[in-house]
Amino acid sequence: MTTTIELSEKQKEIVFAENGPIYVKASAGSGKTRVLTKRVRYLLGKTNKKVLALTFTNKAGDEIEERLKDIPEIEKRVFVGTFHKFCKTMLENHGNLIGLAKMPHLFEDETDRLELVEQAIKQTPSYAGKYKTQDKKEQKNFRYRVLNFISKVKRELIADSEFEQHTDDENIVLLYQNYQDILRAQNAIDFDDLLLLAYSLLVNHPKTAALYRRSFFAICIDEAQDLNNAQYQLLLALANDEFTNIMMVGDPNQSIYHFNGSSPDYMDKQFIRDFKPVIVELNENYRSSIAVLSAANKIIPNAEYIAETVKEGLFEINHLEDEEAEAQWVIDKIKELIASKTHDDIEGEITCEKIAVLARTKYVFNKLEAQLNEANLPFYYKMTPGAIRFESDLMNIFDLALRVRLNPQDSLHKGRLLKRLNIKTVRNFSLEVVIPQVTDELNKKLIKLVIELDDDGSNIKKALERFRDDLSIEDENEKNMIFHDINELLKHWHNYAKKTDNKSLHQFKNAMALGQTHPLTQHAGITLSTVHTMKGQEFDIVFVIGMDDETFPDYRAVRSRGIEMTQEKNNLYVALTRAKRFLYVTWPQKRMMPWGDYKTRKISRFLKVFND
């Protein structure tokens, strides 16, 4: 038994490479992020300067931070985050050099940006008349065309003088300019502006770029196949032909953000041309074990390539008497694995966080959840990640009121707030002026709450909890939604507050917009998840429970047949390949029905291939 997995020779070549440009051409499952993290750890041992680790998702950034958290004062020694997060930090610190008196508000939502496009159309007389004559479908398509052009201009850093080379519609050029004017008038920027403004800062203020070069000892970029032009040009502006201690890690075959203007060519061609890096190919598969991939290939033959797979792993199918026995078997196995502490196939100590239990539908977890509580084993339900979206009308009003409280120039959300409150117009708009015109007492109380929030958010928790606990609504469904919305928002605040010393409601809203406060990333314990929610996620140890026929595949798919059954088989394939090392599949021979009768069950028709 060992507590860590040794590095392979190829991995050592990358981790302990001399300073200078490195391109790690990595295939799926080769441990890209692990190697990058080990490299960062090694570099920190050689310098007192910081290391810049850039990612493309908050999830990847969280994973790197988690692996480095044992290093003293790690937050001061490494900047980990997305390009957008890095650019936001630069603008917060040096935005005054390019005319930003304070950090603008972020318009992150596509719906908001499309509405700004429509405002720009109405303010462009040469096109507004034609737009009015179009039907709704034509108008919608045109708005998207304009928004795509705006994004393309910013992501590709197209100069004003070159606009006409990228569109034959001069109206779109005018709309771009009006769109930007509307944003500026509302003290706002969109996501693409973060990159554009940061690039402008570095190019036009070389002393600031030099300051960053001196601050960082090395730059490491994860998933570099997803670079777009603005991101790559930002890197060039930062390096300025002087800084070469850069590592890019990526797989040219896994580029998934083409719609955002990304291309593996920035990593695979331009980085090679501009920096002449050492190139190392990493093609060993550490993602899934031979046992797991062999099982998955029984479900859908030849879907996974096993040749370069390194770890043996384990796969088992077990049938139990009923759901109670199935749940007990899973708990006993989890306790056994945790008690063993280590295994040669698994990196580090075996903990609850390395274990997931999957099922076709959430109700399958009922017995297991009860027994997990009884066994005092920590667990949580994984839900679909994403930006917070309020379900209740009341909390949508709260969100709009908070936006205009924080940014009085935000005419877009002012209009939406007044519409929600059934108020036609307000002179000299402010929330205080709006209150007397609000007819609904609950809405009035909520807007007063927003006005009374401290700028640093110090009273947001108490204010919302008091509002929630005093809530008096006859409609229990609506009341339930409001409770859920408030609790969810408070989780976001908690995650923001514990990471930040100088708190502010303004920074909180921007952090939420960038996905940095999502509570789902903070959960600990065994993960319980439906198969649909687990796409793209992997765990060392996975249990797939409830594999009786007409549970998985679902009975509705069995009746429909055709494409529904094909999708069910794909779902099972996804479920099995969420396991990196150990895979346990279980099914009960009988189930208790809601009306109290037991019903005999058969093994899933998909699993019969293992008896052939």
PDB file of N, CA and C in Angstrom, residues 284-346:
ATOM      1  N   GLU A 284      -0.636   8.499 -21.350  1.00  0.00           N
ATOM      2  CA  GLU A 284      -1.060   7.418 -20.460  1.00  0.00           C
ATOM      3  C   GLU A 284      -2.433   7.750 -19.890  1.00  0.00           C
ATOM      4  N   ASN A 285      -3.327   6.783 -19.807  1.00  0.00           N
ATOM      5  CA  ASN A 285      -4.694   7.020 -19.331  1.00  0.00           C
ATOM      6  C   ASN A 285      -4.797   6.658 -17.848  1.00  0.00           C
ATOM      7  N   TYR A 286      -4.934   7.699 -17.021  1.00  0.00           N
ATOM      8  CA  TYR A 286      -5.128   7.490 -15.585  1.00  0.00           C
ATOM      9  C   TYR A 286      -6.569   7.762 -15.162  1.00  0.00           C
ATOM     10  N   ARG A 287      -7.417   8.144 -16.109  1.00  0.00           N
ATOM     11  CA  ARG A 287      -8.759   8.577 -15.745  1.00  0.00           C
ATOM     12  C   ARG A 287      -9.603   7.410 -15.228  1.00  0.00           C
ATOM     13  N   SER A 288      -9.683   6.353 -16.003  1.00  0.00           N
ATOM     14  CA  SER A 288     -10.474   5.191 -15.594  1.00  0.00           C
ATOM     15  C   SER A 288      -9.587   3.954 -15.601  1.00  0.00           C
ATOM     16  N   SER A 289      -9.979   2.968 -14.813  1.00  0.00           N
ATOM     17  CA  SER A 289      -9.200   1.735 -14.739  1.00  0.00           C
ATOM     18  C   SER A 289      -9.603   0.788 -15.858  1.00  0.00           C
ATOM     19  N   ILE A 290      -8.769  -0.225 -16.065  1.00  0.00           N
ATOM     20  CA  ILE A 290      -9.052  -1.238 -17.085  1.00  0.00           C
ATOM     21  C   ILE A 290     -10.385  -1.923 -16.789  1.00  0.00           C
ATOM     22  N   ALA A 291     -10.634  -2.234 -15.511  1.00  0.00           N
ATOM     23  CA  ALA A 291     -11.876  -2.924 -15.134  1.00  0.00           C
ATOM     24  C   ALA A 291     -13.102  -2.078 -15.472  1.00  0.00           C
ATOM     25  N   VAL A 292     -13.045  -0.767 -15.192  1.00  0.00           N
ATOM     26  CA  VAL A 292     -14.181   0.122 -15.461  1.00  0.00           C
ATOM     27  C   VAL A 292     -14.416   0.258 -16.964  1.00  0.00           C
ATOM     28  N   LEU A 293     -13.363   0.498 -17.721  1.00  0.00           N
ATOM     29  CA  LEU A 293     -13.517   0.670 -19.167  1.00  0.00           C
ATOM     30  C   LEU A 293     -13.977  -0.620 -19.843  1.00  0.00           C
ATOM     31  N   SER A 294     -13.518  -1.755 -19.345  1.00  0.00           N
ATOM     32  CA  SER A 294     -13.967  -3.043 -19.898  1.00  0.00           C
ATOM     33  C   SER A 294     -15.457  -3.232 -19.670  1.00  0.00           C
ATOM     34  N   ALA A 295     -15.931  -2.858 -18.486  1.00  0.00           N
ATOM     35  CA  ALA A 295     -17.364  -2.954 -18.182  1.00  0.00           C
ATOM     36  C   ALA A 295     -18.164  -2.027 -19.087  1.00  0.00           C
ATOM     37  N   ALA A 296     -17.699  -0.779 -19.240  1.00  0.00           N
ATOM     38  CA  ALA A 296     -18.402   0.187 -20.087  1.00  0.00           C
ATOM     39  C   ALA A 296     -18.471  -0.295 -21.533  1.00  0.00           C
ATOM     40  N   ASN A 297     -17.404  -0.926 -21.999  1.00  0.00           N
ATOM     41  CA  ASN A 297     -17.379  -1.415 -23.385  1.00  0.00           C
ATOM     42  C   ASN A 297     -18.296  -2.611 -23.596  1.00  0.00           C
ATOM     43  N   LYS A 298     -18.727  -3.242 -22.518  1.00  0.00           N
ATOM     44  CA  LYS A 298     -19.746  -4.306 -22.632  1.00  0.00           C
ATOM     45  C   LYS A 298     -21.108  -3.683 -22.936  1.00  0.00           C
ATOM     46  N   ILE A 299     -21.344  -2.484 -22.403  1.00  0.00           N
ATOM     47  CA  ILE A 299     -22.620  -1.794 -22.630  1.00  0.00           C
ATOM     48  C   ILE A 299     -22.658  -1.210 -24.036  1.00  0.00           C
ATOM     49  N   ILE A 300     -21.631  -0.470 -24.415  1.00  0.00           N
ATOM     50  CA  ILE A 300     -21.510   0.077 -25.775  1.00  0.00           C
ATOM     51  C   ILE A 300     -20.116  -0.304 -26.281  1.00  0.00           C
ATOM     52  N   PRO A 301     -20.018  -1.361 -27.080  1.00  0.00           N
ATOM     53  CA  PRO A 301     -18.707  -1.892 -27.508  1.00  0.00           C
ATOM     54  C   PRO A 301     -17.848  -0.855 -28.224  1.00  0.00           C
ATOM     55  N   ASN A 302     -16.537  -0.909 -27.912  1.00  0.00           N
ATOM     56  CA  ASN A 302     -15.507  -0.118 -28.595  1.00  0.00           C
ATOM     57  C   ASN A 302     -15.667   1.396 -28.416  1.00  0.00           C
ATOM     58  N   ALA A 303     -16.413   1.807 -27.397  1.00  0.00           N
ATOM     59  CA  ALA A 303     -16.588   3.246 -27.184  1.00  0.00           C
ATOM     60  C   ALA A 303     -15.376   3.849 -26.482  1.00  0.00           C
ATOM     61  N   GLU A 304     -14.636   3.024 -25.719  1.00  0.00           N
ATOM     62  CA  GLU A 304     -13.453   3.521 -25.012  1.00  0.00           C
ATOM     63  C   GLU A 304     -12.206   2.779 -25.476  1.00  0.00           C
ATOM     64  N   TYR A 305     -11.092   3.541 -25.607  1.00  0.00           N
ATOM     65  CA  TYR A 305      -9.811   2.979 -26.004  1.00  0.00           C
ATOM     66  C   TYR A 305      -9.046   2.615 -24.738  1.00  0.00           C
ATOM     67  N   ILE A 306      -8.694   1.330 -24.579  1.00  0.00           N
ATOM     68  CA  ILE A 306      -8.127   0.857 -23.324  1.00  0.00           C
ATOM     69  C   ILE A 306      -6.602   0.692 -23.387  1.00  0.00           C
ATOM     70  N   ALA A 307      -6.019   0.694 -24.576  1.00  0.00           N
ATOM     71  CA  ALA A 307      -4.616   0.304 -24.760  1.00  0.00           C
ATOM     72  C   ALA A 307      -3.637   1.006 -23.817  1.00  0.00           C
ATOM     73  N   GLU A 308      -3.786   2.331 -23.610  1.00  0.00           N
ATOM     74  CA  GLU A 308      -2.813   3.075 -22.794  1.00  0.00           C
ATOM     75  C   GLU A 308      -3.228   3.188 -21.330  1.00  0.00           C
ATOM     76  N   THR A 309      -4.290   2.454 -20.948  1.00  0.00           N
ATOM     77  CA  THR A 309      -4.788   2.539 -19.577  1.00  0.00           C
ATOM     78  C   THR A 309      -3.801   1.889 -18.609  1.00  0.00           C
ATOM     79  N   VAL A 310      -3.566   2.547 -17.463  1.00  0.00           N
ATOM     80  CA  VAL A 310      -2.501   2.143 -16.547  1.00  0.00           C
ATOM     81  C   VAL A 310      -3.028   1.299 -15.378  1.00  0.00           C
ATOM     82  N   LYS A 311      -4.125   1.708 -14.742  1.00  0.00           N
ATOM     83  CA  LYS A 311      -4.580   1.091 -13.496  1.00  0.00           C
ATOM     84  C   LYS A 311      -5.562  -0.069 -13.730  1.00  0.00           C
ATOM     85  N   GLU A 312      -5.420  -1.104 -12.922  1.00  0.00           N
ATOM     86  CA  GLU A 312      -6.282  -2.295 -13.075  1.00  0.00           C
ATOM     87  C   GLU A 312      -7.717  -2.018 -12.633  1.00  0.00           C
ATOM     88  N   GLY A 313      -7.882  -1.513 -11.391  1.00  0.00           N
ATOM     89  CA  GLY A 313      -9.220  -1.202 -10.893  1.00  0.00           C
ATOM     90  C   GLY A 313     -10.046  -2.420 -10.530  1.00  0.00           C
ATOM     91  N   LEU A 314     -11.350  -2.177 -10.333  1.00  0.00           N
ATOM     92  CA  LEU A 314     -12.235  -3.246  -9.861  1.00  0.00           C
ATOM     93  C   LEU A 314     -13.659  -2.998 -10.342  1.00  0.00           C
ATOM     94  N   PHE A 315     -14.361  -4.074 -10.716  1.00  0.00           N
ATOM     95  CA  PHE A 315     -15.771  -3.981 -11.119  1.00  0.00           C
ATOM     96  C   PHE A 315     -16.526  -5.164 -10.541  1.00  0.00           C
ATOM     97  N   GLU A 316     -17.688  -4.863  -9.901  1.00  0.00           N
ATOM     98  CA  GLU A 316     -18.521  -5.926  -9.316  1.00  0.00           C
ATOM     99  C   GLU A 316     -19.994  -5.635  -9.585  1.00  0.00           C
ATOM    100  N   ILE A 317     -20.793  -6.728  -9.763  1.00  0.00           N
ATOM    101  CA  ILE A 317     -22.261  -6.616  -9.770  1.00  0.00           C
ATOM    102  C   ILE A 317     -22.776  -7.462  -8.616  1.00  0.00           C
ATOM    103  N   ASN A 318     -23.677  -6.900  -7.803  1.00  0.00           N
ATOM    104  CA  ASN A 318     -24.240  -7.635  -6.677  1.00  0.00           C
ATOM    105  C   ASN A 318     -25.754  -7.481  -6.631  1.00  0.00           C
ATOM    106  N   HIS A 319     -26.478  -8.588  -6.389  1.00  0.00           N
ATOM    107  CA  HIS A 319     -27.921  -8.495  -6.171  1.00  0.00           C
ATOM    108  C   HIS A 319     -28.201  -8.692  -4.684  1.00  0.00           C
ATOM    109  N   LEU A 320     -29.172  -7.923  -4.164  1.00  0.00           N
ATOM    110  CA  LEU A 320     -29.546  -7.979  -2.754  1.00  0.00           C
ATOM    111  C   LEU A 320     -31.032  -8.285  -2.632  1.00  0.00           C
ATOM    112  N   GLU A 321     -31.451  -8.686  -1.446  1.00  0.00           N
ATOM    113  CA  GLU A 321     -32.836  -9.130  -1.248  1.00  0.00           C
ATOM    114  C   GLU A 321     -33.838  -8.013  -1.533  1.00  0.00           C
ATOM    115  N   ASP A 322     -33.581  -6.824  -1.005  1.00  0.00           N
ATOM    116  CA  ASP A 322     -34.496  -5.694  -1.215  1.00  0.00           C
ATOM    117  C   ASP A 322     -33.710  -4.389  -1.081  1.00  0.00           C
ATOM    118  N   GLU A 323     -34.428  -3.267  -1.120  1.00  0.00           N
ATOM    119  CA  GLU A 323     -33.752  -1.967  -1.071  1.00  0.00           C
ATOM    120  C   GLU A 323     -33.024  -1.742   0.252  1.00  0.00           C
ATOM    121  N   GLU A 324     -33.624  -2.230   1.350  1.00  0.00           N
ATOM    122  CA  GLU A 324     -32.973  -2.088   2.656  1.00  0.00           C
ATOM    123  C   GLU A 324     -31.618  -2.798   2.645  1.00  0.00           C
ATOM    124  N   ALA A 325     -31.628  -4.029   2.135  1.00  0.00           N
ATOM    125  CA  ALA A 325     -30.386  -4.816   2.093  1.00  0.00           C
ATOM    126  C   ALA A 325     -29.374  -4.180   1.129  1.00  0.00           C
ATOM    127  N   GLU A 326     -29.898  -3.634   0.031  1.00  0.00           N
ATOM    128  CA  GLU A 326     -29.014  -2.963  -0.933  1.00  0.00           C
ATOM    129  C   GLU A 326     -28.326  -1.762  -0.289  1.00  0.00           C
ATOM    130  N   ALA A 327     -29.100  -0.948   0.409  1.00  0.00           N
ATOM    131  CA  ALA A 327     -28.541   0.236   1.077  1.00  0.00           C
ATOM    132  C   ALA A 327     -27.519  -0.182   2.134  1.00  0.00           C
ATOM    133  N   GLN A 328     -27.831  -1.233   2.888  1.00  0.00           N
ATOM    134  CA  GLN A 328     -26.915  -1.697   3.935  1.00  0.00           C
ATOM    135  C   GLN A 328     -25.608  -2.202   3.336  1.00  0.00           C
ATOM    136  N   TRP A 329     -25.720  -2.901   2.182  1.00  0.00           N
ATOM    137  CA  TRP A 329     -24.507  -3.423   1.527  1.00  0.00           C
ATOM    138  C   TRP A 329     -23.605  -2.266   1.086  1.00  0.00           C
ATOM    139  N   VAL A 330     -24.205  -1.234   0.526  1.00  0.00           N
ATOM    140  CA  VAL A 330     -23.437  -0.076   0.064  1.00  0.00           C
ATOM    141  C   VAL A 330     -22.730   0.593   1.248  1.00  0.00           C
ATOM    142  N   ILE A 331     -23.449   0.768   2.351  1.00  0.00           N
ATOM    143  CA  ILE A 331     -22.856   1.412   3.530  1.00  0.00           C
ATOM    144  C   ILE A 331     -21.728   0.577   4.115  1.00  0.00           C
ATOM    145  N   ASP A 332     -21.928  -0.724   4.188  1.00  0.00           N
ATOM    146  CA  ASP A 332     -20.871  -1.612   4.699  1.00  0.00           C
ATOM    147  C   ASP A 332     -19.621  -1.533   3.827  1.00  0.00           C
ATOM    148  N   LYS A 333     -19.827  -1.494   2.510  1.00  0.00           N
ATOM    149  CA  LYS A 333     -18.687  -1.428   1.581  1.00  0.00           C
ATOM    150  C   LYS A 333     -17.967  -0.074   1.715  1.00  0.00           C
ATOM    151  N   ILE A 334     -18.735   1.001   1.865  1.00  0.00           N
ATOM    152  CA  ILE A 334     -18.115   2.324   2.042  1.00  0.00           C
ATOM    153  C   ILE A 334     -17.273   2.353   3.318  1.00  0.00           C
ATOM    154  N   LYS A 335     -17.830   1.816   4.409  1.00  0.00           N
ATOM    155  CA  LYS A 335     -17.090   1.773   5.680  1.00  0.00           C
ATOM    156  C   LYS A 335     -15.804   0.944   5.536  1.00  0.00           C
ATOM    157  N   GLU A 336     -15.908  -0.164   4.815  1.00  0.00           N
ATOM    158  CA  GLU A 336     -14.744  -1.030   4.600  1.00  0.00           C
ATOM    159  C   GLU A 336     -13.652  -0.294   3.812  1.00  0.00           C
ATOM    160  N   LEU A 337     -14.061   0.425   2.763  1.00  0.00           N
ATOM    161  CA  LEU A 337     -13.097   1.158   1.932  1.00  0.00           C
ATOM    162  C   LEU A 337     -12.421   2.273   2.727  1.00  0.00           C
ATOM    163  N   ILE A 338     -13.216   3.021   3.504  1.00  0.00           N
ATOM    164  CA  ILE A 338     -12.655   4.127   4.286  1.00  0.00           C
ATOM    165  C   ILE A 338     -11.723   3.593   5.380  1.00  0.00           C
ATOM    166  N   ALA A 339     -12.092   2.452   5.970  1.00  0.00           N
ATOM    167  CA  ALA A 339     -11.252   1.851   7.011  1.00  0.00           C
ATOM    168  C   ALA A 339      -9.904   1.392   6.444  1.00  0.00           C
ATOM    169  N   SER A 340      -9.892   0.985   5.183  1.00  0.00           N
ATOM    170  CA  SER A 340      -8.640   0.531   4.559  1.00  0.00           C
ATOM    171  C   SER A 340      -7.675   1.696   4.317  1.00  0.00           C
ATOM    172  N   LYS A 341      -8.208   2.897   4.256  1.00  0.00           N
ATOM    173  CA  LYS A 341      -7.462   4.160   4.144  1.00  0.00           C
ATOM    174  C   LYS A 341      -6.757   4.365   2.812  1.00  0.00           C
ATOM    175  N   THR A 342      -6.030   3.388   2.314  1.00  0.00           N
ATOM    176  CA  THR A 342      -5.291   3.588   1.064  1.00  0.00           C
ATOM    177  C   THR A 342      -5.408   2.372   0.160  1.00  0.00           C
ATOM    178  N   HIS A 343      -5.125   2.603  -1.116  1.00  0.00           N
ATOM    179  CA  HIS A 343      -5.042   1.518  -2.097  1.00  0.00           C
ATOM    180  C   HIS A 343      -4.094   1.974  -3.200  1.00  0.00           C
ATOM    181  N   ASP A 344      -3.308   1.054  -3.734  1.00  0.00           N
ATOM    182  CA  ASP A 344      -2.324   1.415  -4.754  1.00  0.00           C
ATOM    183  C   ASP A 344      -2.946   2.087  -5.966  1.00  0.00           C
ATOM    184  N   ASP A 345      -4.211   1.777  -6.255  1.00  0.00           N
ATOM    185  CA  ASP A 345      -4.858   2.347  -7.441  1.00  0.00           C
ATOM    186  C   ASP A 345      -5.394   3.759  -7.218  1.00  0.00           C
ATOM    187  N   ILE A 346      -5.453   4.203  -5.958  1.00  0.00           N
ATOM    188  CA  ILE A 346      -6.105   5.474  -5.626  1.00  0.00           C
ATOM    189  C   ILE A 346      -5.103   6.427  -4.990  1.00  0.00           C
TER     190      ILE A 346
END
